[in-house]
Coordinates of C-alpha atoms in Angstrom, one line a residue:
X1 CA 69.4 106.7 62.8
X2 CA 69.5 106.1 66.5
X3 CA 72.0 106.7 69.2
X4 CA 72.8 104.7 72.3
X5 CA 73.5 106.4 75.6
X6 CA 73.1 104.9 79.0
X7 CA 74.9 104.9 82.3
X8 CA 74.9 103.0 85.5
X9 CA 76.4 104.6 88.6
X10 CA 80.1 104.0 88.7
X11 CA 80.2 102.9 85.1
X12 CA 81.3 104.9 82.0
X13 CA 78.6 106.3 79.7
X14 CA 78.3 104.4 76.5
X15 CA 79.5 106.3 73.4
X16 CA 76.9 107.8 71.1
X17 CA 76.7 105.2 68.3
X18 CA 74.9 105.4 65.0
X19 CA 73.3 102.0 65.1
X20 CA 72.8 100.8 61.5
X21 CA 69.1 101.2 60.6
X22 CA 68.9 100.7 56.8
X23 CA 67.4 97.7 55.0
X24 CA 69.1 94.4 55.2
X25 CA 70.8 93.8 51.8
X26 CA 68.6 91.8 49.4
X27 CA 71.2 89.1 48.8
X28 CA 71.9 88.6 52.5
X29 CA 71.1 85.1 53.9
X30 CA 68.2 84.8 56.3
X31 CA 70.6 84.1 59.2
X32 CA 72.5 87.4 58.8
X33 CA 70.4 90.5 59.6
X34 CA 73.3 93.0 59.6
X35 CA 72.6 96.3 58.0
X36 CA 75.0 98.8 56.2
X37 CA 76.8 101.1 58.6
X38 CA 77.3 104.9 58.0
X39 CA 81.1 104.6 58.3
X40 CA 82.9 106.1 55.3
X41 CA 84.4 102.9 54.0
X42 CA 84.1 104.2 50.4
X43 CA 87.1 106.4 51.0
X44 CA 89.5 103.4 51.0
X45 CA 90.7 101.1 48.3
X46 CA 91.5 97.4 48.4
X47 CA 95.1 96.2 48.1
X48 CA 94.3 95.0 44.6
X49 CA 93.4 98.6 43.5
X50 CA 96.5 100.0 45.0
X51 CA 99.3 97.8 43.7
X52 CA 99.9 95.0 41.2
X53 CA 99.8 91.9 43.3
X54 CA 101.2 88.8 41.4
X55 CA 98.2 86.6 42.2
X56 CA 98.6 84.7 38.9
X57 CA 102.1 83.5 39.7
X58 CA 102.8 79.9 40.7
X59 CA 102.3 79.4 44.5
X60 CA 104.3 76.9 46.6
X61 CA 103.8 78.6 49.9
X62 CA 100.3 77.1 50.7
X63 CA 101.8 73.6 50.9
X64 CA 105.1 74.5 52.5
X65 CA 106.0 73.5 56.0
X66 CA 108.3 74.8 58.7
X67 CA 111.3 72.6 59.3
X68 CA 113.7 75.2 60.7
X69 CA 113.8 78.7 62.1
X70 CA 114.7 81.6 59.9
X71 CA 117.4 84.0 61.0
X72 CA 115.8 86.3 63.6
X73 CA 116.9 89.9 63.7
X74 CA 115.6 92.0 66.7
X75 CA 115.2 95.6 65.8
X76 CA 114.2 96.7 69.4
X77 CA 117.1 99.1 69.6
X78 CA 116.3 100.9 66.4
X79 CA 112.8 100.5 65.1
X80 CA 111.3 99.6 68.5
X81 CA 113.3 102.4 70.2
X82 CA 112.1 105.1 67.8
X83 CA 108.5 104.2 68.6
X84 CA 108.9 104.9 72.3
X85 CA 107.5 108.0 73.9
X86 CA 110.7 108.0 76.0
X87 CA 113.5 106.5 73.9
X88 CA 116.0 104.3 75.8
X89 CA 119.1 105.9 77.2
X90 CA 122.5 104.1 76.9
X91 CA 122.1 102.0 80.1
X92 CA 118.7 100.7 79.1
X93 CA 119.9 100.1 75.5
X94 CA 122.9 98.2 76.9
X95 CA 120.6 96.1 79.1
X96 CA 118.4 95.3 76.1
X97 CA 121.5 94.5 73.9
X98 CA 122.9 92.1 76.5
X99 CA 119.5 90.4 76.8
X100 CA 119.3 89.8 73.1
X101 CA 122.9 88.4 73.0
X102 CA 122.1 86.1 76.0
X103 CA 119.0 84.8 74.3
X104 CA 121.1 83.8 71.3
X105 CA 120.4 86.3 68.6
X106 CA 123.3 86.5 66.1
X107 CA 122.2 89.6 64.1
X108 CA 121.0 92.6 66.0
X109 CA 120.0 96.0 64.7
X110 CA 121.5 98.4 67.3
X111 CA 120.5 101.9 66.1
X112 CA 120.1 104.7 63.7
X113 CA 123.4 106.5 64.5
X114 CA 122.8 109.5 62.2
X115 CA 119.4 110.3 63.7
X116 CA 120.6 111.4 67.2
X117 CA 123.6 111.9 69.4
X118 CA 122.2 109.3 71.8
X119 CA 122.1 106.6 69.0
X120 CA 125.5 107.5 67.8
X121 CA 127.0 107.4 71.3
X122 CA 125.4 104.0 72.0
X123 CA 126.9 102.4 68.9
X124 CA 130.3 103.8 69.9
X125 CA 129.7 102.5 73.5
X126 CA 129.3 99.0 72.1
X127 CA 132.4 99.3 70.0
X128 CA 134.7 100.8 72.6
X129 CA 133.5 98.6 75.4
X130 CA 134.1 95.4 73.3
X131 CA 130.5 94.4 74.0
X132 CA 129.8 92.7 70.6
X133 CA 130.7 89.0 70.7
X134 CA 132.7 87.6 67.7
X135 CA 129.8 85.6 66.4
X136 CA 127.2 88.5 66.5
X137 CA 126.8 90.9 63.6
X138 CA 125.4 94.4 64.5
X139 CA 123.3 96.3 62.0
X140 CA 123.1 100.1 61.7
X141 CA 120.4 101.9 59.8
X142 CA 120.9 104.8 57.4
X143 CA 118.8 106.8 54.8
X144 CA 120.2 107.4 51.3
X145 CA 122.0 110.7 52.1
X146 CA 125.7 111.1 51.8
X147 CA 126.3 113.0 55.0
X148 CA 124.2 110.5 57.0
X149 CA 125.9 107.6 55.4
X150 CA 129.3 109.0 56.4
X151 CA 128.2 109.5 60.0
X152 CA 126.8 105.9 60.1
X153 CA 130.2 104.5 59.0
X154 CA 131.9 106.7 61.5
X155 CA 129.8 105.1 64.3
X156 CA 131.0 101.5 63.5
X157 CA 134.7 102.4 63.0
X158 CA 136.7 99.7 64.9
X159 CA 134.2 96.9 64.4
X160 CA 135.6 93.9 62.5
X161 CA 132.1 92.9 61.3
X162 CA 128.9 94.9 60.8
X163 CA 126.0 95.4 58.4
X164 CA 124.9 98.8 57.1
X165 CA 121.2 98.9 56.3
X166 CA 120.2 101.4 53.6
X167 CA 116.5 102.4 53.1
X168 CA 114.4 104.6 50.9
X169 CA 110.7 104.9 50.4
X170 CA 109.7 103.4 47.1
X171 CA 105.9 103.3 46.9
X172 CA 104.1 105.8 44.6
X173 CA 102.5 107.9 47.3
X174 CA 105.7 108.2 49.2
X175 CA 107.6 109.0 46.0
X176 CA 105.1 111.7 45.0
X177 CA 104.2 113.2 48.4
X178 CA 107.3 112.6 50.6
X179 CA 110.3 112.5 48.3
X180 CA 108.8 114.3 45.3
X181 CA 110.9 112.1 43.0
X182 CA 110.0 109.8 40.1
X183 CA 111.2 106.3 39.7
X184 CA 114.4 107.2 37.8
X185 CA 115.3 109.8 40.4
X186 CA 114.8 107.2 43.2
X187 CA 117.0 104.7 41.3
X188 CA 119.7 107.4 40.9
X189 CA 119.6 108.3 44.6
X190 CA 119.8 104.7 45.7
X191 CA 122.8 103.9 43.4
X192 CA 124.7 107.0 44.6
X193 CA 124.2 106.0 48.2
X194 CA 125.1 102.4 47.6
X195 CA 128.3 103.4 45.7
X196 CA 129.3 105.6 48.6
X197 CA 128.7 102.7 51.1
X198 CA 130.8 100.3 48.9
X199 CA 133.7 102.8 48.9
X200 CA 133.6 103.3 52.7
X201 CA 133.2 99.6 53.7
X202 CA 136.0 97.2 54.6
X203 CA 135.8 93.5 54.0
X204 CA 133.9 92.8 57.3
X205 CA 131.0 95.1 56.4
X206 CA 128.0 93.7 54.5
X207 CA 124.9 95.5 53.1
X208 CA 121.2 95.4 53.6
X209 CA 118.6 97.3 51.5
X210 CA 115.0 98.0 52.3
X211 CA 112.6 99.4 49.7
X212 CA 110.4 100.9 52.3
X213 CA 106.6 100.3 51.8
X214 CA 107.5 97.3 49.6
X215 CA 103.9 96.1 49.8
X216 CA 102.7 99.2 47.9
X217 CA 105.6 99.3 45.5
X218 CA 105.3 98.1 41.9
X219 CA 106.9 94.6 41.7
X220 CA 109.0 95.4 38.7
X221 CA 110.4 98.5 40.4
X222 CA 111.4 96.5 43.5
X223 CA 113.2 94.0 41.3
X224 CA 115.0 96.8 39.4
X225 CA 116.2 98.4 42.6
X226 CA 117.2 95.1 44.4
X227 CA 118.9 93.5 41.4
X228 CA 120.8 96.7 40.7
X229 CA 122.2 96.7 44.2
X230 CA 123.0 93.0 44.2
X231 CA 125.2 93.7 41.1
X232 CA 126.7 97.0 42.4
X233 CA 127.7 95.5 45.7
X234 CA 129.0 92.4 43.9
X235 CA 127.1 90.0 46.2
X236 CA 128.1 86.4 46.3
X237 CA 127.1 83.3 48.3
X238 CA 130.0 83.9 50.8
X239 CA 129.2 87.6 51.1
X240 CA 125.5 87.9 50.4
X241 CA 123.4 91.0 50.4
X242 CA 120.2 91.3 52.4
X243 CA 117.1 92.5 50.6
X244 CA 114.6 93.3 53.3
X245 CA 111.0 93.6 52.0
X246 CA 108.9 95.4 54.6
X247 CA 105.2 95.4 55.2
X248 CA 105.8 99.0 56.4
X249 CA 102.1 99.5 56.7
X250 CA 99.9 96.4 56.3
X251 CA 97.6 96.7 53.3
X252 CA 95.9 93.4 52.9
X253 CA 95.5 89.8 54.1
X254 CA 98.6 87.8 54.9
X255 CA 98.2 85.6 51.8
X256 CA 98.8 88.7 49.6
X257 CA 102.0 89.4 51.4
X258 CA 103.0 85.8 50.8
X259 CA 102.3 86.1 47.1
X260 CA 104.4 89.2 46.9
X261 CA 107.3 87.6 48.8
X262 CA 107.2 84.4 46.7
X263 CA 107.2 86.5 43.5
X264 CA 110.4 88.2 44.7
X265 CA 111.9 84.8 45.8
X266 CA 111.4 83.4 42.3
X267 CA 112.5 86.4 40.4
X268 CA 115.4 88.1 42.3
X269 CA 118.7 87.8 40.3
X270 CA 121.7 85.9 41.8
X271 CA 119.3 84.4 44.3
X272 CA 122.0 82.4 46.0
X273 CA 123.8 85.6 46.8
X274 CA 120.7 87.2 48.3
X275 CA 119.2 86.7 51.8
X276 CA 115.5 87.5 51.4
X277 CA 114.3 89.2 54.6
X278 CA 110.9 90.5 55.8
X279 CA 109.9 93.2 58.2
X280 CA 106.2 93.0 58.9
X281 CA 104.3 95.6 60.9
X282 CA 101.0 94.9 62.6
X283 CA 98.6 97.5 61.4
X284 CA 95.9 95.0 60.5
X285 CA 96.8 92.8 63.5
X286 CA 98.2 90.1 61.2
X287 CA 101.9 90.7 61.5
X288 CA 102.6 87.3 62.9
X289 CA 100.6 85.6 60.1
X290 CA 102.4 87.7 57.5
X291 CA 105.8 86.7 58.8
X292 CA 104.9 83.0 58.9
X293 CA 103.5 82.9 55.5
X294 CA 106.4 85.0 54.1
X295 CA 108.9 82.4 55.4
X296 CA 106.8 79.7 53.8
X297 CA 107.0 81.7 50.6
X298 CA 110.8 81.9 50.6
X299 CA 111.9 84.5 53.2
X300 CA 115.0 83.4 55.1
X301 CA 115.3 86.3 57.7
X302 CA 112.7 88.0 59.9
X303 CA 113.1 91.4 61.6
X304 CA 110.9 92.2 64.6
X305 CA 110.8 93.2 68.2
X306 CA 110.3 91.3 71.5
X307 CA 106.6 91.4 72.4
X308 CA 105.9 93.4 69.3
X309 CA 106.9 97.0 70.2
X310 CA 107.0 99.4 67.3
X311 CA 105.3 102.3 65.5
X312 CA 101.5 102.3 65.5
X313 CA 100.4 98.8 66.4
X314 CA 104.0 97.6 66.4
X315 CA 106.5 95.4 64.7
X316 CA 106.0 91.7 64.3
X317 CA 106.4 89.9 67.7
X318 CA 109.5 87.7 67.8
X319 CA 108.4 86.1 71.0
X320 CA 105.2 84.8 69.4
X321 CA 106.9 83.7 66.2
X322 CA 109.7 81.8 67.9
X323 CA 107.4 80.0 70.4
X324 CA 104.9 79.2 67.6
X325 CA 107.7 77.2 66.1
X326 CA 108.6 75.6 69.4
X327 CA 104.9 74.5 69.8
X328 CA 105.2 72.8 66.4
X329 CA 108.3 70.8 67.4
X330 CA 110.8 73.1 65.5
X331 CA 113.8 74.5 67.4
X332 CA 113.4 78.3 67.5
X333 CA 117.2 78.7 67.9
X334 CA 116.8 81.3 70.7
X335 CA 116.2 80.8 74.4
X336 CA 112.9 81.7 76.1
X337 CA 113.4 79.4 79.1
X338 CA 112.8 82.4 81.5
X339 CA 110.0 84.2 79.8
X340 CA 109.1 86.3 82.9
X341 CA 112.7 87.5 83.3
X342 CA 112.8 88.4 79.6
X343 CA 109.5 90.3 79.9
X344 CA 110.5 92.2 83.0
X345 CA 113.7 93.3 81.3
X346 CA 111.9 94.4 78.1
X347 CA 109.2 96.3 80.2
X348 CA 112.0 98.1 82.1
X349 CA 113.8 99.1 78.9
X350 CA 110.7 100.1 77.0
X351 CA 108.7 101.5 79.9
X352 CA 105.8 99.6 78.3
X353 CA 103.8 96.9 80.0
X354 CA 103.2 93.6 78.3
X355 CA 99.4 92.8 78.4
X356 CA 98.4 89.9 80.6
X357 CA 96.9 88.0 77.6
X358 CA 99.9 88.6 75.3
X359 CA 100.8 85.2 73.6
X360 CA 103.2 83.1 75.6
X361 CA 104.6 86.0 77.7
X362 CA 101.5 87.5 79.5
X363 CA 100.8 86.8 83.1
X364 CA 97.5 85.0 82.3
X365 CA 98.3 83.1 79.1
X366 CA 98.6 79.7 80.8
X367 CA 95.8 80.5 83.3
X368 CA 92.3 79.0 83.1
X369 CA 89.3 80.4 84.9
X370 CA 86.6 78.5 82.9
X371 CA 85.3 75.5 84.7
X372 CA 85.3 73.2 81.6
X373 CA 88.9 74.3 80.7
X374 CA 90.0 73.7 84.3
X375 CA 88.5 70.2 84.3
X376 CA 90.2 69.3 81.1
X377 CA 93.6 70.7 82.2
X378 CA 93.4 68.9 85.6
X379 CA 92.6 65.6 83.8
X380 CA 95.5 66.3 81.5
X381 CA 97.9 66.8 84.4
X382 CA 96.5 63.6 86.1
X383 CA 97.2 61.7 82.9
X384 CA 100.8 62.9 82.8
X385 CA 101.3 62.0 86.4
X386 CA 100.0 58.5 85.7
X387 CA 102.4 58.2 82.7
X388 CA 105.6 59.8 83.9
X389 CA 107.7 58.4 81.0
X390 CA 105.5 59.9 78.3
X391 CA 107.7 62.7 76.8
X392 CA 105.3 64.1 74.3
X393 CA 103.3 67.1 75.5
X394 CA 99.5 66.7 75.1
X395 CA 97.6 68.6 77.8
X396 CA 94.2 70.2 76.8
X397 CA 94.2 74.0 76.4
X398 CA 98.0 74.3 76.9
X399 CA 99.8 74.5 73.6
X400 CA 103.2 74.3 75.3
X401 CA 104.3 73.1 78.7
X402 CA 104.5 76.3 80.9
X403 CA 107.7 74.8 82.4
X404 CA 109.4 75.2 79.0
X405 CA 109.4 79.0 79.5
X406 CA 110.1 78.9 83.2
X407 CA 106.5 79.0 84.5
X408 CA 105.3 76.9 87.3
X409 CA 101.9 75.1 87.4
X410 CA 100.6 77.1 90.3
X411 CA 99.2 79.8 88.1
X412 CA 97.7 77.5 85.4
X413 CA 94.3 77.2 87.2
X414 CA 92.7 80.1 89.0
X415 CA 89.2 80.4 90.4
X416 CA 86.5 83.1 90.0
X417 CA 82.7 83.1 89.5
X418 CA 83.2 81.5 86.0
X419 CA 85.1 78.5 87.4
X420 CA 84.0 75.0 88.0
X421 CA 84.5 72.1 90.3
X422 CA 87.6 70.8 88.6
X423 CA 89.6 74.0 89.1
X424 CA 88.7 74.4 92.7
X425 CA 89.6 70.8 93.4
X426 CA 92.9 71.1 91.4
X427 CA 94.0 74.1 93.5
X428 CA 93.2 72.5 96.8
X429 CA 95.2 69.4 95.7
X430 CA 98.1 71.4 94.3
X431 CA 98.4 73.9 97.2
X432 CA 97.0 72.0 100.2
X433 CA 97.2 68.3 99.4
X434 CA 93.4 67.8 99.5
X435 CA 91.9 65.3 97.1
X436 CA 88.1 65.8 97.4
X437 CA 85.8 62.9 96.5
X438 CA 83.9 63.6 93.2
X439 CA 80.5 64.1 94.8
X440 CA 81.9 66.3 97.6
X441 CA 83.3 68.7 94.9
X442 CA 79.8 69.6 93.9
X443 CA 78.9 70.4 97.5
X444 CA 82.1 72.5 97.9
X445 CA 81.5 74.2 94.6
X446 CA 78.3 75.8 95.8
X447 CA 80.1 77.3 98.8
X448 CA 82.8 78.8 96.6
X449 CA 80.3 80.0 94.0
X450 CA 78.4 81.9 96.7
X451 CA 81.6 83.5 97.9
X452 CA 82.8 84.6 94.4
X453 CA 79.3 85.9 93.4
X454 CA 79.1 87.8 96.7
X455 CA 82.6 89.3 96.5
X456 CA 83.2 89.6 92.8
X457 CA 86.7 88.5 93.5
X458 CA 89.1 85.8 92.3
X459 CA 89.4 83.1 94.9
X460 CA 93.1 82.4 95.7
X461 CA 94.3 79.0 96.9
X462 CA 94.3 80.5 100.4
X463 CA 90.7 81.7 100.0
X464 CA 89.7 78.2 98.9
X465 CA 91.4 76.6 101.9
X466 CA 89.7 79.0 104.3
X467 CA 86.3 78.3 102.7
X468 CA 86.9 74.6 102.9
X469 CA 88.2 74.7 106.5
X470 CA 85.3 76.8 107.7
X471 CA 82.7 74.7 105.9
X472 CA 84.0 71.2 106.5
X473 CA 86.8 71.0 109.1
X474 CA 85.8 73.5 111.8
X475 CA 82.4 71.9 112.5
X476 CA 84.2 68.8 113.5
X477 CA 86.0 70.5 116.3
X478 CA 83.8 73.5 117.1
X479 CA 80.1 72.8 116.8
X480 CA 76.9 72.4 118.7
X481 CA 77.6 68.7 119.1
X482 CA 81.0 68.3 120.7
X483 CA 83.1 65.2 121.5
X484 CA 84.8 65.8 124.8
X485 CA 86.2 62.3 125.4
X486 CA 86.2 59.0 123.6
X487 CA 87.7 55.5 123.4
X488 CA 87.3 52.6 121.1
X489 CA 88.2 49.0 121.3
X490 CA 87.8 45.7 119.4
X491 CA 85.5 43.5 121.5
X492 CA 85.9 40.4 119.4
X493 CA 84.3 38.7 116.5
X494 CA 84.9 41.8 114.4
X495 CA 82.8 44.0 116.6
X496 CA 84.0 47.5 117.8
X497 CA 82.8 49.4 120.8
X498 CA 82.9 53.2 120.9
X499 CA 82.5 54.9 124.3
X500 CA 82.3 58.7 124.3
X501 CA 81.2 61.9 126.2
X502 CA 79.1 64.2 124.0
X503 CA 78.1 67.7 124.8
X504 CA 75.0 68.8 122.9
X505 CA 74.3 72.4 123.6
X506 CA 74.3 72.8 127.4
X507 CA 73.8 69.1 128.0
X508 CA 76.7 66.6 128.4
X509 CA 76.3 62.9 128.8
X510 CA 78.0 59.5 128.1
X511 CA 77.1 57.3 125.2
X512 CA 78.3 54.2 123.6
X513 CA 77.7 52.2 120.4
X514 CA 78.8 49.1 118.6
X515 CA 79.4 48.3 115.0
X516 CA 81.7 46.5 112.5
X517 CA 84.2 49.3 112.7
X518 CA 85.0 52.3 114.9
X519 CA 83.0 54.8 112.7
X520 CA 80.0 52.5 112.6
X521 CA 80.1 52.2 116.4
X522 CA 80.5 56.0 116.7
X523 CA 77.4 56.7 114.4
X524 CA 75.4 54.3 116.6
X525 CA 76.4 56.3 119.7
X526 CA 75.5 59.6 117.9
X527 CA 72.2 58.2 116.8
X528 CA 71.4 57.4 120.4
X529 CA 72.5 60.8 121.6
X530 CA 70.6 62.8 118.9
X531 CA 67.5 60.6 118.7
X532 CA 67.8 60.4 114.9
X533 CA 69.7 57.9 112.6
X534 CA 73.2 58.7 111.6
X535 CA 74.8 56.6 108.8
X536 CA 78.0 56.8 106.8
X537 CA 77.3 56.6 103.1
X538 CA 80.8 57.3 101.7
X539 CA 84.2 57.5 103.2
X540 CA 87.7 58.2 101.9
X541 CA 91.0 59.3 103.4
X542 CA 94.5 60.1 102.3
X543 CA 97.8 61.6 103.5
X544 CA 98.1 65.3 102.7
X545 CA 101.8 65.1 101.8
X546 CA 104.4 62.4 101.3
X547 CA 106.2 61.0 104.3
X548 CA 105.4 59.2 107.5
X549 CA 104.7 62.3 109.6
X550 CA 102.1 63.7 107.2
X551 CA 98.6 64.5 108.5
X552 CA 95.6 62.5 107.3
X553 CA 92.5 64.0 105.8
X554 CA 89.3 62.1 106.0
X555 CA 86.0 62.8 104.1
X556 CA 82.6 61.3 104.9
X557 CA 79.2 61.7 103.5
X558 CA 76.6 61.0 106.2
X559 CA 72.9 60.6 106.2
X560 CA 71.6 62.5 109.3
X561 CA 67.9 62.3 109.9
X562 CA 67.3 61.8 106.2
X563 CA 69.6 64.6 105.0
X564 CA 72.9 63.9 103.1
X565 CA 75.8 66.0 104.4
X566 CA 79.6 66.0 103.9
X567 CA 82.2 66.5 106.6
X568 CA 86.0 66.4 106.7
X569 CA 88.6 66.0 109.4
X570 CA 92.4 66.3 109.7
X571 CA 94.8 64.8 112.2
X572 CA 98.0 62.9 112.5
X573 CA 95.8 59.9 113.4
X574 CA 93.6 58.5 110.6
X575 CA 91.0 57.4 113.1
X576 CA 90.8 60.8 114.8
X577 CA 90.5 62.5 111.4
X578 CA 87.7 60.2 110.5
X579 CA 85.8 60.8 113.8
X580 CA 86.1 64.5 113.3
X581 CA 84.8 64.2 109.8
X582 CA 81.7 62.4 111.0
X583 CA 81.1 64.9 113.7
X584 CA 81.5 67.7 111.2
X585 CA 78.8 66.2 109.0
X586 CA 76.5 65.9 112.0
X587 CA 77.0 69.5 113.0
X588 CA 76.5 70.7 109.4
X589 CA 73.2 68.8 109.3

């Protein structure tokens, strides 16, 4: 056994770890030298040892496809709210409710009115304020206790339509340890509660039932409970019951949840009178996968929270689920066109920050720092610009168009020490209208790399501009070799004459040169002044913005005394910009 402890000034001390030291298992392949750890994994059982999972039943879900969105039911105001260190007050709850309505959700769980005065008062606030649109059904949550059921119905008095959600723990450990009731006693408790609900309800009230910890409950017991309530509540296709099957605590891989859901889908009585719902949590980090496979297995309704807030590791994330469908060409039936506004509202209501790498909604999810990614994205954008009528989205590394969720392209590419030439060039083009020649990008890349390595910082578009200006533009107007006056003329037969006054250090003198163009003539004058050959090897120029008044930017690669050097110049005159670019290259040499 060994432990690892080291520290560097300013960095945290590594934890004391018991690095596995035993022999490599005899049946391990040669490429896998991992050794057994000392963690007490033997204390835990697999899902197969804890509950009867119907793995031998027929499976259709592996070959199923998404063609439409399920009914989404946000539970931010109930399940999400009870997971907050500081539960929402009525103003925050109302803001969250209004957001959910504006996004297009038609069934919203609004609270647990028997749990606290705050929850009860919020439900009454929505009722008395007339805040619930006619096409939205609100859901209220209640345990199977007579007094709490009565208070729940009192909270929705005056609503023309609502759903009352009954729950009870059903898994063996919960029955034995929490409720201290056997199966028959749980059935009796549920039936008594459901009968009371039916007596209190008017025609506009529907019912939902959750056998809590469904994933650890015997399948035959879940069917007994659900089918009994379908009958007791006299469910029908025009007044269906919701049976909500929660992965209250994830216990296995998502395919096992899909098997459990498909078994229920095939075996529930009066199936056309039942809406099969799921409520996945994220204990294993697979809540999204569980929800998606459950829908493929027959679920029609999904409960979750925006950005996945909820107990422990959270409820399933409705943002990710909906935009996953959007990315597959399926209408999610809710509006995420202002993802940043949605995120800010949720962060305000929950007092929880959304991580920057959170799928679709985080600040950095559309951002590339890697040089290879930046190059591919830049080429993807260039391809789209060259094919403006191509509707299909197909840009490398961007599963959806950031504009679909209200994001601009400015934040797609950002530069740090991991970035490459393409990203730097893209930002200069997008923010400052500069289109660097391919070979010049390599030269500029080295300057940026030195800066990011030295500072350890991300280089903003302004940083990149300042680095470019200092390296390539300033030497053309403020260098050891200065052009104090110049004229050029076409002398005939395609020959140009360039006459100039050059100051080199403390010495100033007049020079002239001839050539087949103004730049060629200027380089001849420079060669005479410097006593060394100056030649233009590559030249390009462009306008920095649309319109006749835009400045021109010129780039030249010169050979000066045998050294290859790049320079750049900017001016309203293309010729002046070109002359400055040559002078910048000479001064850089």
